[in-house]
CSV table of N, CA and C in Angstrom, one decimal:
chain,number,residue,atom,x,y,z
A,82,MET,N,-5.6,-21.5,-7.1
A,82,MET,CA,-4.5,-20.6,-6.7
A,82,MET,C,-4.5,-19.4,-7.6
A,83,THR,N,-4.5,-18.2,-7.0
A,83,THR,CA,-4.5,-17.0,-7.8
A,83,THR,C,-3.1,-16.8,-8.5
A,84,LEU,N,-3.1,-16.1,-9.5
A,84,LEU,CA,-1.8,-15.8,-10.2
A,84,LEU,C,-0.8,-15.2,-9.3
A,85,LEU,N,-1.3,-14.3,-8.4
A,85,LEU,CA,-0.4,-13.6,-7.5
A,85,LEU,C,0.3,-14.6,-6.5
A,86,ALA,N,-0.6,-15.5,-6.0
A,86,ALA,CA,-0.1,-16.5,-5.0
A,86,ALA,C,0.9,-17.4,-5.7
A,87,LEU,N,0.6,-17.8,-7.0
A,87,LEU,CA,1.5,-18.7,-7.8
A,87,LEU,C,2.8,-18.0,-8.0
A,88,ALA,N,2.8,-16.7,-8.4
A,88,ALA,CA,4.1,-16.0,-8.6
A,88,ALA,C,4.9,-16.0,-7.3
A,89,ALA,N,4.2,-15.7,-6.2
A,89,ALA,CA,4.9,-15.6,-4.9
A,89,ALA,C,5.5,-17.0,-4.5
A,90,ALA,N,4.7,-18.1,-4.7
A,90,ALA,CA,5.2,-19.4,-4.4
A,90,ALA,C,6.4,-19.8,-5.3
A,91,LEU,N,6.3,-19.5,-6.6
A,91,LEU,CA,7.5,-19.8,-7.4
A,91,LEU,C,8.7,-19.0,-7.1
A,92,ALA,N,8.5,-17.7,-6.7
A,92,ALA,CA,9.7,-16.9,-6.3
A,92,ALA,C,10.3,-17.5,-5.0
A,93,LEU,N,9.5,-17.9,-4.1
A,93,LEU,CA,10.0,-18.4,-2.8
A,93,LEU,C,10.6,-19.8,-3.0
A,94,GLN,N,10.3,-20.5,-4.0
A,94,GLN,CA,10.9,-21.8,-4.3
A,94,GLN,C,12.4,-21.7,-4.6
A,95,THR,N,12.7,-20.6,-5.3
A,95,THR,CA,14.1,-20.4,-5.8
A,95,THR,C,14.9,-19.4,-4.9
A,96,THR,N,14.2,-18.7,-4.0
A,96,THR,CA,14.9,-17.8,-3.2
A,96,THR,C,14.4,-18.0,-1.7
A,97,THR,N,15.3,-18.0,-0.8
A,97,THR,CA,15.0,-18.2,0.6
A,97,THR,C,14.4,-16.9,1.2
A,98,PRO,N,13.3,-17.0,1.9
A,98,PRO,CA,12.8,-15.7,2.5
A,98,PRO,C,13.8,-15.1,3.4
A,99,ALA,N,13.9,-13.8,3.4
A,99,ALA,CA,14.9,-13.1,4.2
A,99,ALA,C,14.4,-13.0,5.6
A,100,ASP,N,15.3,-12.9,6.6
A,100,ASP,CA,15.0,-12.6,8.0
A,100,ASP,C,14.5,-11.2,8.0
A,101,PRO,N,13.3,-10.9,8.4
A,101,PRO,CA,12.8,-9.6,8.4
A,101,PRO,C,13.6,-8.6,9.2
A,102,ALA,N,14.4,-9.1,10.2
A,102,ALA,CA,15.2,-8.2,11.0
A,102,ALA,C,16.6,-7.9,10.4
A,103,SER,N,16.9,-8.6,9.3
A,103,SER,CA,18.2,-8.4,8.7
A,103,SER,C,18.3,-7.0,8.1
A,104,ALA,N,19.5,-6.5,8.0
A,104,ALA,CA,19.7,-5.1,7.5
A,104,ALA,C,19.2,-5.0,6.1
A,105,GLU,N,19.4,-6.1,5.3
A,105,GLU,CA,19.0,-6.1,3.9
A,105,GLU,C,17.5,-6.1,3.8
A,106,ALA,N,16.8,-6.9,4.6
A,106,ALA,CA,15.3,-6.9,4.6
A,106,ALA,C,14.7,-5.5,5.0
A,107,VAL,N,15.4,-4.9,6.0
A,107,VAL,CA,14.9,-3.6,6.5
A,107,VAL,C,15.1,-2.6,5.4
A,108,ALA,N,16.2,-2.7,4.6
A,108,ALA,CA,16.4,-1.8,3.5
A,108,ALA,C,15.3,-2.0,2.4
A,109,VAL,N,15.0,-3.2,2.1
A,109,VAL,CA,14.0,-3.5,1.1
A,109,VAL,C,12.6,-3.0,1.6
A,110,MET,N,12.3,-3.1,2.9
A,110,MET,CA,11.0,-2.7,3.4
A,110,MET,C,10.9,-1.1,3.5
A,111,ALA,N,12.0,-0.4,3.5
A,111,ALA,CA,12.0,1.0,3.7
A,111,ALA,C,11.0,1.7,2.6
A,112,PRO,N,11.2,1.4,1.3
A,112,PRO,CA,10.2,2.1,0.4
A,112,PRO,C,8.8,1.6,0.5
A,113,VAL,N,8.6,0.4,1.0
A,113,VAL,CA,7.2,-0.1,1.3
A,113,VAL,C,6.6,0.7,2.4
A,114,LYS,N,7.4,0.8,3.5
A,114,LYS,CA,6.9,1.6,4.6
A,114,LYS,C,6.7,3.1,4.3
A,115,ALA,N,7.6,3.6,3.4
A,115,ALA,CA,7.4,5.0,2.9
A,115,ALA,C,6.1,5.1,2.1
A,116,THR,N,5.7,4.1,1.4
A,116,THR,CA,4.5,4.1,0.6
A,116,THR,C,3.3,4.2,1.6
A,117,PHE,N,3.3,3.4,2.6
A,117,PHE,CA,2.3,3.4,3.6
A,117,PHE,C,2.2,4.7,4.3
A,118,ALA,N,3.4,5.3,4.6
A,118,ALA,CA,3.4,6.7,5.2
A,118,ALA,C,2.8,7.7,4.3
A,119,ALA,N,3.1,7.6,3.0
A,119,ALA,CA,2.5,8.6,2.1
A,119,ALA,C,1.0,8.4,2.0
A,120,ILE,N,0.5,7.2,2.0
A,120,ILE,CA,-0.9,6.9,2.1
A,120,ILE,C,-1.5,7.5,3.3
A,121,ALA,N,-0.9,7.3,4.5
A,121,ALA,CA,-1.4,7.9,5.7
A,121,ALA,C,-1.5,9.4,5.7
A,122,THR,N,-0.5,10.0,5.1
A,122,THR,CA,-0.5,11.5,5.1
A,122,THR,C,-1.2,12.0,3.9
A,123,ARG,N,-1.6,11.1,3.0
A,123,ARG,CA,-2.4,11.4,1.8
A,123,ARG,C,-1.6,12.4,0.9
A,124,ASP,N,-0.3,12.1,0.7
A,124,ASP,CA,0.6,13.0,0.0
A,124,ASP,C,1.4,12.2,-1.0
A,125,GLY,N,0.9,12.2,-2.3
A,125,GLY,CA,1.5,11.5,-3.3
A,125,GLY,C,2.9,11.9,-3.7
A,126,THR,N,3.3,13.2,-3.4
A,126,THR,CA,4.6,13.6,-3.7
A,126,THR,C,5.7,12.9,-2.9
A,127,LEU,N,5.3,12.3,-1.7
A,127,LEU,CA,6.2,11.5,-0.9
A,127,LEU,C,6.6,10.2,-1.5
A,128,LEU,N,5.9,9.8,-2.6
A,128,LEU,CA,6.2,8.5,-3.2
A,128,LEU,C,7.3,8.6,-4.2
A,129,THR,N,7.5,9.7,-4.8
A,129,THR,CA,8.5,9.9,-5.9
A,129,THR,C,9.9,9.3,-5.6
A,130,PRO,N,10.5,9.6,-4.5
A,130,PRO,CA,11.8,9.1,-4.3
A,130,PRO,C,11.9,7.5,-4.1
A,131,HIS,N,10.7,6.9,-3.9
A,131,HIS,CA,10.7,5.5,-3.6
A,131,HIS,C,10.3,4.6,-4.8
A,132,PHE,N,9.9,5.3,-5.9
A,132,PHE,CA,9.4,4.5,-7.1
A,132,PHE,C,10.3,4.7,-8.3
A,133,ASP,N,10.5,3.7,-9.0
A,133,ASP,CA,11.1,3.8,-10.3
A,133,ASP,C,10.2,4.6,-11.2
A,134,PRO,N,10.8,5.5,-12.0
A,134,PRO,CA,10.0,6.4,-12.9
A,134,PRO,C,9.0,5.6,-13.8
A,135,GLU,N,9.4,4.3,-14.1
A,135,GLU,CA,8.6,3.5,-15.0
A,135,GLU,C,7.7,2.5,-14.2
A,136,ALA,N,7.6,2.7,-12.9
A,136,ALA,CA,6.8,1.7,-12.1
A,136,ALA,C,5.3,1.7,-12.5
A,137,THR,N,4.8,0.5,-12.4
A,137,THR,CA,3.3,0.4,-12.8
A,137,THR,C,2.6,-0.3,-11.6
A,138,MET,N,1.3,-0.1,-11.5
A,138,MET,CA,0.5,-0.7,-10.5
A,138,MET,C,-0.6,-1.5,-11.2
A,139,ILE,N,-0.9,-2.6,-10.6
A,139,ILE,CA,-2.1,-3.4,-11.1
A,139,ILE,C,-2.9,-3.8,-9.9
A,140,VAL,N,-4.2,-3.5,-9.9
A,140,VAL,CA,-5.1,-3.9,-8.9
A,140,VAL,C,-6.2,-4.7,-9.4
A,141,THR,N,-6.5,-5.8,-8.8
A,141,THR,CA,-7.6,-6.7,-9.1
A,141,THR,C,-8.6,-6.5,-8.0
A,142,VAL,N,-9.8,-5.9,-8.4
A,142,VAL,CA,-10.8,-5.6,-7.4
A,142,VAL,C,-12.0,-6.6,-7.6
A,143,GLU,N,-12.3,-7.2,-6.4
A,143,GLU,CA,-13.5,-8.1,-6.3
A,143,GLU,C,-14.6,-7.3,-5.7
A,144,ARG,N,-15.6,-7.0,-6.5
A,144,ARG,CA,-16.7,-6.2,-6.0
A,144,ARG,C,-17.7,-7.1,-5.1
A,145,PRO,N,-18.5,-6.4,-4.3
A,145,PRO,CA,-19.4,-7.2,-3.4
A,145,PRO,C,-20.3,-8.1,-4.2
A,146,ASP,N,-20.7,-7.8,-5.4
A,146,ASP,CA,-21.5,-8.7,-6.2
A,146,ASP,C,-20.8,-9.8,-6.8
A,147,GLY,N,-19.5,-9.9,-6.6
A,147,GLY,CA,-18.7,-11.0,-7.1
A,147,GLY,C,-18.0,-10.7,-8.5
A,148,SER,N,-18.4,-9.6,-9.1
A,148,SER,CA,-17.7,-9.3,-10.4
A,148,SER,C,-16.3,-8.8,-10.1
A,149,ARG,N,-15.5,-8.9,-11.0
A,149,ARG,CA,-14.0,-8.5,-10.9
A,149,ARG,C,-13.6,-7.5,-11.9
A,150,VAL,N,-12.7,-6.7,-11.5
A,150,VAL,CA,-12.2,-5.6,-12.4
A,150,VAL,C,-10.6,-5.6,-12.2
A,151,ILE,N,-9.9,-5.5,-13.3
A,151,ILE,CA,-8.5,-5.3,-13.2
A,151,ILE,C,-8.2,-3.9,-13.8
A,152,ARG,N,-7.4,-3.1,-12.9
A,152,ARG,CA,-7.1,-1.7,-13.3
A,152,ARG,C,-5.5,-1.6,-13.3
A,153,ARG,N,-5.0,-0.9,-14.3
A,153,ARG,CA,-3.6,-0.6,-14.3
A,153,ARG,C,-3.4,0.9,-14.2
A,154,LEU,N,-2.4,1.3,-13.4
A,154,LEU,CA,-2.1,2.7,-13.1
A,154,LEU,C,-0.6,2.9,-13.3
A,155,THR,N,-0.2,4.1,-13.7
A,155,THR,CA,1.2,4.5,-13.7
A,155,THR,C,1.5,4.9,-12.2
A,156,ALA,N,2.8,5.1,-11.9
A,156,ALA,CA,3.2,5.6,-10.6
A,156,ALA,C,2.6,7.0,-10.4
A,157,GLN,N,2.5,7.8,-11.5
A,157,GLN,CA,2.0,9.1,-11.4
A,157,GLN,C,0.5,9.1,-11.1
A,158,GLU,N,-0.2,8.2,-11.7
A,158,GLU,CA,-1.7,8.1,-11.4
A,158,GLU,C,-1.9,7.6,-10.0
A,159,PHE,N,-1.1,6.7,-9.6
A,159,PHE,CA,-1.2,6.2,-8.2
A,159,PHE,C,-1.0,7.3,-7.2
A,160,ALA,N,0.1,8.1,-7.4
A,160,ALA,CA,0.4,9.2,-6.5
A,160,ALA,C,-0.7,10.3,-6.6
A,161,GLY,N,-1.2,10.5,-7.8
A,161,GLY,CA,-2.3,11.5,-7.9
A,161,GLY,C,-3.6,11.1,-7.2
A,162,GLY,N,-3.7,9.9,-6.9
A,162,GLY,CA,-4.9,9.4,-6.2
A,162,GLY,C,-4.9,9.7,-4.7
A,163,LEU,N,-3.7,10.1,-4.2
A,163,LEU,CA,-3.6,10.5,-2.8
A,163,LEU,C,-3.9,12.0,-2.7
A,164,ARG,N,-5.1,12.3,-2.3
A,164,ARG,CA,-5.4,13.7,-2.1
A,164,ARG,C,-5.8,14.0,-0.7
A,165,PRO,N,-5.6,15.2,-0.3
A,165,PRO,CA,-5.9,15.6,1.1
A,165,PRO,C,-7.4,15.3,1.4
A,166,GLY,N,-7.7,15.0,2.6
A,166,GLY,CA,-9.0,14.8,3.0
A,166,GLY,C,-9.1,14.6,4.6
A,167,ALA,N,-10.3,14.6,5.0
A,167,ALA,CA,-10.5,14.6,6.5
A,167,ALA,C,-10.3,13.2,7.1
A,168,GLU,N,-10.6,12.1,6.2
A,168,GLU,CA,-10.5,10.8,6.7
A,168,GLU,C,-9.0,10.4,7.0
A,169,ARG,N,-8.8,9.5,8.0
A,169,ARG,CA,-7.5,9.0,8.3
A,169,ARG,C,-7.3,7.7,7.6
A,170,PHE,N,-6.3,7.6,6.7
A,170,PHE,CA,-6.0,6.3,6.0
A,170,PHE,C,-4.9,5.6,6.7
A,171,GLU,N,-5.0,4.3,6.7
A,171,GLU,CA,-3.9,3.5,7.2
A,171,GLU,C,-3.9,2.1,6.5
A,172,GLU,N,-2.7,1.7,6.0
A,172,GLU,CA,-2.5,0.4,5.4
A,172,GLU,C,-1.5,-0.3,6.2
A,173,VAL,N,-1.8,-1.6,6.5
A,173,VAL,CA,-0.9,-2.4,7.3
A,173,VAL,C,-0.7,-3.7,6.6
A,174,MET,N,0.6,-4.2,6.6
A,174,MET,CA,0.9,-5.6,6.1
A,174,MET,C,1.5,-6.3,7.4
A,175,PRO,N,0.7,-7.1,8.1
A,175,PRO,CA,1.1,-7.7,9.3
A,175,PRO,C,2.3,-8.6,9.3
A,176,ASP,N,2.4,-9.4,8.3
A,176,ASP,CA,3.5,-10.4,8.2
A,176,ASP,C,4.0,-10.5,6.8
A,177,PRO,N,4.7,-9.5,6.3
A,177,PRO,CA,5.2,-9.6,4.9
A,177,PRO,C,6.3,-10.6,4.7
A,178,ILE,N,6.3,-11.3,3.6
A,178,ILE,CA,7.4,-12.2,3.2
A,178,ILE,C,8.3,-11.4,2.3
A,179,ILE,N,9.6,-11.5,2.6
A,179,ILE,CA,10.6,-10.7,1.9
A,179,ILE,C,11.5,-11.7,1.3
A,180,ALA,N,11.7,-11.7,0.0
A,180,ALA,CA,12.7,-12.5,-0.7
A,180,ALA,C,13.6,-11.6,-1.5
A,181,ILE,N,14.9,-11.9,-1.4
A,181,ILE,CA,16.0,-11.1,-2.0
A,181,ILE,C,16.9,-12.0,-2.8
A,182,ASP,N,17.2,-11.5,-4.0
A,182,ASP,CA,18.2,-12.2,-4.8
A,182,ASP,C,19.0,-11.2,-5.6
A,183,GLY,N,20.2,-10.8,-5.0
A,183,GLY,CA,21.0,-9.8,-5.6
A,183,GLY,C,20.3,-8.4,-5.6
A,184,ASP,N,20.1,-7.9,-6.8
A,184,ASP,CA,19.5,-6.6,-6.8
A,184,ASP,C,18.0,-6.6,-7.1
A,185,VAL,N,17.4,-7.8,-6.9
A,185,VAL,CA,15.9,-8.0,-7.1
A,185,VAL,C,15.3,-8.5,-5.8
A,186,ALA,N,14.2,-7.9,-5.4
A,186,ALA,CA,13.5,-8.4,-4.2
A,186,ALA,C,12.0,-8.4,-4.4
A,187,MET,N,11.3,-9.1,-3.5
A,187,MET,CA,9.9,-9.2,-3.6
A,187,MET,C,9.4,-9.0,-2.2
A,188,VAL,N,8.3,-8.3,-2.0
A,188,VAL,CA,7.6,-8.3,-0.7
A,188,VAL,C,6.2,-8.7,-1.0
A,189,PHE,N,5.7,-9.7,-0.3
A,189,PHE,CA,4.4,-10.2,-0.5
A,189,PHE,C,3.7,-10.5,0.8
A,190,GLY,N,2.4,-10.2,0.9
A,190,GLY,CA,1.7,-10.6,2.1
A,190,GLY,C,0.3,-9.9,2.1
A,191,ARG,N,-0.5,-10.4,3.0
A,191,ARG,CA,-1.8,-9.8,3.1
A,191,ARG,C,-1.8,-8.4,3.7
A,192,TYR,N,-2.8,-7.6,3.4
A,192,TYR,CA,-2.9,-6.2,4.0
A,192,TYR,C,-4.3,-5.9,4.4
A,193,LEU,N,-4.4,-4.9,5.2
A,193,LEU,CA,-5.7,-4.4,5.6
A,193,LEU,C,-5.6,-2.9,5.3
A,194,PHE,N,-6.7,-2.3,4.8
A,194,PHE,CA,-6.7,-0.9,4.5
A,194,PHE,C,-7.9,-0.3,5.4
A,195,LYS,N,-7.5,0.6,6.2
A,195,LYS,CA,-8.4,1.2,7.2
A,195,LYS,C,-8.7,2.7,6.9
A,196,VAL,N,-9.9,3.1,7.1
A,196,VAL,CA,-10.3,4.5,7.1
A,196,VAL,C,-10.9,4.8,8.4
A,197,ASP,N,-10.3,5.8,9.1
A,197,ASP,CA,-10.6,6.2,10.4
A,197,ASP,C,-10.7,5.0,11.4
A,198,GLY,N,-9.7,4.1,11.2
A,198,GLY,CA,-9.6,2.9,12.1
A,198,GLY,C,-10.4,1.7,11.7
A,199,ALA,N,-11.4,1.9,10.8
A,199,ALA,CA,-12.2,0.7,10.4
A,199,ALA,C,-11.7,0.1,9.1
A,200,VAL,N,-11.6,-1.2,9.1
A,200,VAL,CA,-11.2,-1.9,7.8
A,200,VAL,C,-12.2,-1.7,6.8
A,201,VAL,N,-11.8,-1.2,5.6
A,201,VAL,CA,-12.7,-1.0,4.5
A,201,VAL,C,-12.5,-2.0,3.3
A,202,HIS,N,-11.2,-2.4,3.2
A,202,HIS,CA,-10.9,-3.5,2.3
A,202,HIS,C,-9.6,-4.2,2.7
A,203,CYS,N,-9.4,-5.3,2.0
A,203,CYS,CA,-8.2,-6.1,2.3
A,203,CYS,C,-7.8,-6.8,1.1
A,204,GLY,N,-6.7,-7.6,1.2
A,204,GLY,CA,-6.2,-8.4,0.0
A,204,GLY,C,-4.8,-8.8,0.3
A,205,ALA,N,-4.1,-8.9,-0.9
A,205,ALA,CA,-2.7,-9.2,-0.8
A,205,ALA,C,-1.9,-8.2,-1.6
A,206,ASN,N,-0.7,-7.8,-1.1
A,206,ASN,CA,0.2,-6.9,-1.8
A,206,ASN,C,1.3,-7.6,-2.3
A,207,HIS,N,1.8,-7.3,-3.5
A,207,HIS,CA,3.1,-7.8,-4.1
A,207,HIS,C,3.9,-6.6,-4.6
A,208,PHE,N,5.0,-6.3,-3.9
A,208,PHE,CA,5.9,-5.3,-4.3
A,208,PHE,C,7.0,-5.9,-5.1
A,209,ASP,N,7.3,-5.4,-6.3
A,209,ASP,CA,8.5,-5.7,-7.0
A,209,ASP,C,9.6,-4.7,-6.7
A,210,MET,N,10.7,-5.1,-6.2
A,210,MET,CA,11.7,-4.2,-5.8
A,210,MET,C,13.0,-4.4,-6.7
A,211,VAL,N,13.7,-3.3,-6.9
A,211,VAL,CA,14.9,-3.3,-7.7
A,211,VAL,C,15.9,-2.4,-7.0
A,212,ARG,N,17.2,-2.8,-6.8
A,212,ARG,CA,18.2,-2.0,-6.2
A,212,ARG,C,18.9,-1.3,-7.3
A,213,LYS,N,18.9,0.1,-7.3
A,213,LYS,CA,19.5,0.9,-8.3
A,213,LYS,C,20.4,1.9,-7.5
A,214,ASP,N,21.7,1.9,-7.9
A,214,ASP,CA,22.7,2.8,-7.3
A,214,ASP,C,22.7,2.7,-5.8
A,215,GLY,N,22.6,1.4,-5.4
A,215,GLY,CA,22.7,1.1,-3.9
A,215,GLY,C,21.4,1.3,-3.1
A,216,ALA,N,20.3,1.8,-3.8
A,216,ALA,CA,19.1,2.0,-3.0
A,216,ALA,C,17.9,1.2,-3.6
A,217,TRP,N,17.1,0.6,-2.7
A,217,TRP,CA,15.9,-0.1,-3.2
A,217,TRP,C,14.8,0.8,-3.6
A,218,THR,N,14.2,0.5,-4.8
A,218,THR,CA,13.1,1.3,-5.3
A,218,THR,C,12.0,0.3,-5.7
A,219,ILE,N,10.8,0.8,-5.8
A,219,ILE,CA,9.6,0.0,-6.1
A,219,ILE,C,9.5,0.0,-7.7
A,220,ALA,N,9.6,-1.1,-8.3
A,220,ALA,CA,9.4,-1.2,-9.7
A,220,ALA,C,8.0,-1.5,-10.1
A,221,GLY,N,7.2,-1.9,-9.1
A,221,GLY,CA,5.8,-2.1,-9.4
A,221,GLY,C,5.1,-2.7,-8.2
A,222,ILE,N,3.8,-2.5,-8.1
A,222,ILE,CA,2.9,-3.1,-7.1
A,222,ILE,C,1.7,-3.7,-7.7
A,223,THR,N,1.5,-4.9,-7.3
A,223,THR,CA,0.2,-5.6,-7.7
A,223,THR,C,-0.5,-6.0,-6.5
A,224,TRP,N,-1.8,-5.7,-6.4
A,224,TRP,CA,-2.5,-6.1,-5.2
A,224,TRP,C,-4.0,-6.5,-5.6
A,225,SER,N,-4.5,-7.3,-4.7
A,225,SER,CA,-5.9,-7.7,-4.8
A,225,SER,C,-6.7,-6.8,-3.8
A,226,GLN,N,-8.0,-6.6,-4.1
A,226,GLN,CA,-8.8,-5.7,-3.2
A,226,GLN,C,-10.2,-6.3,-3.1
A,227,ARG,N,-10.6,-6.6,-1.9
A,227,ARG,CA,-11.9,-7.1,-1.6
A,227,ARG,C,-12.5,-6.5,-0.3
A,228,THR,N,-13.8,-6.6,-0.1
A,228,THR,CA,-14.4,-6.1,1.1
A,228,THR,C,-14.9,-7.2,2.0
A,229,THR,N,-14.7,-8.5,1.6
A,229,THR,CA,-15.1,-9.6,2.4
A,229,THR,C,-13.9,-10.4,2.9
A,230,GLY,N,-14.1,-11.1,4.0
A,230,GLY,CA,-13.0,-12.0,4.5
A,230,GLY,C,-11.8,-11.2,5.0
A,231,CYS,N,-12.0,-10.0,5.5
A,231,CYS,CA,-11.0,-9.2,6.0
A,231,CYS,C,-10.7,-9.3,7.5
A,232,GLU,N,-11.2,-10.3,8.2
A,232,GLU,CA,-11.1,-10.4,9.6
A,232,GLU,C,-9.6,-10.3,10.0
């Protein structure tokens, strides 16, 4: 079991998954959907209102040769990676699991990343969410990334 899956399993043992249609789950998902919209428009400035200023990103990349790399990024570096271009980006999380406990929430699930409609990589996303001043923000994102098993 990967560390990410273990963390998600432990979180879900102590917190009941939220009904995705509930108002609270919709509010938690708003910054996640805004992140996907920023990726689609390739505009990192659209991320700023949805990220905690101290947010961090961790990606574990499994390369085609089986080697693995872990990269850490600040929110600014993540946003800076979204540059204009001709290709159309799309990231989808078909069935996210949302867990909420007070002012802390988690969104976890598999994702597909597409360029011009073709899947180029996939994995699992884990969004750490914190409610500040009544609004949900992203405290961090951890995701895995691979090019195999993306059906």
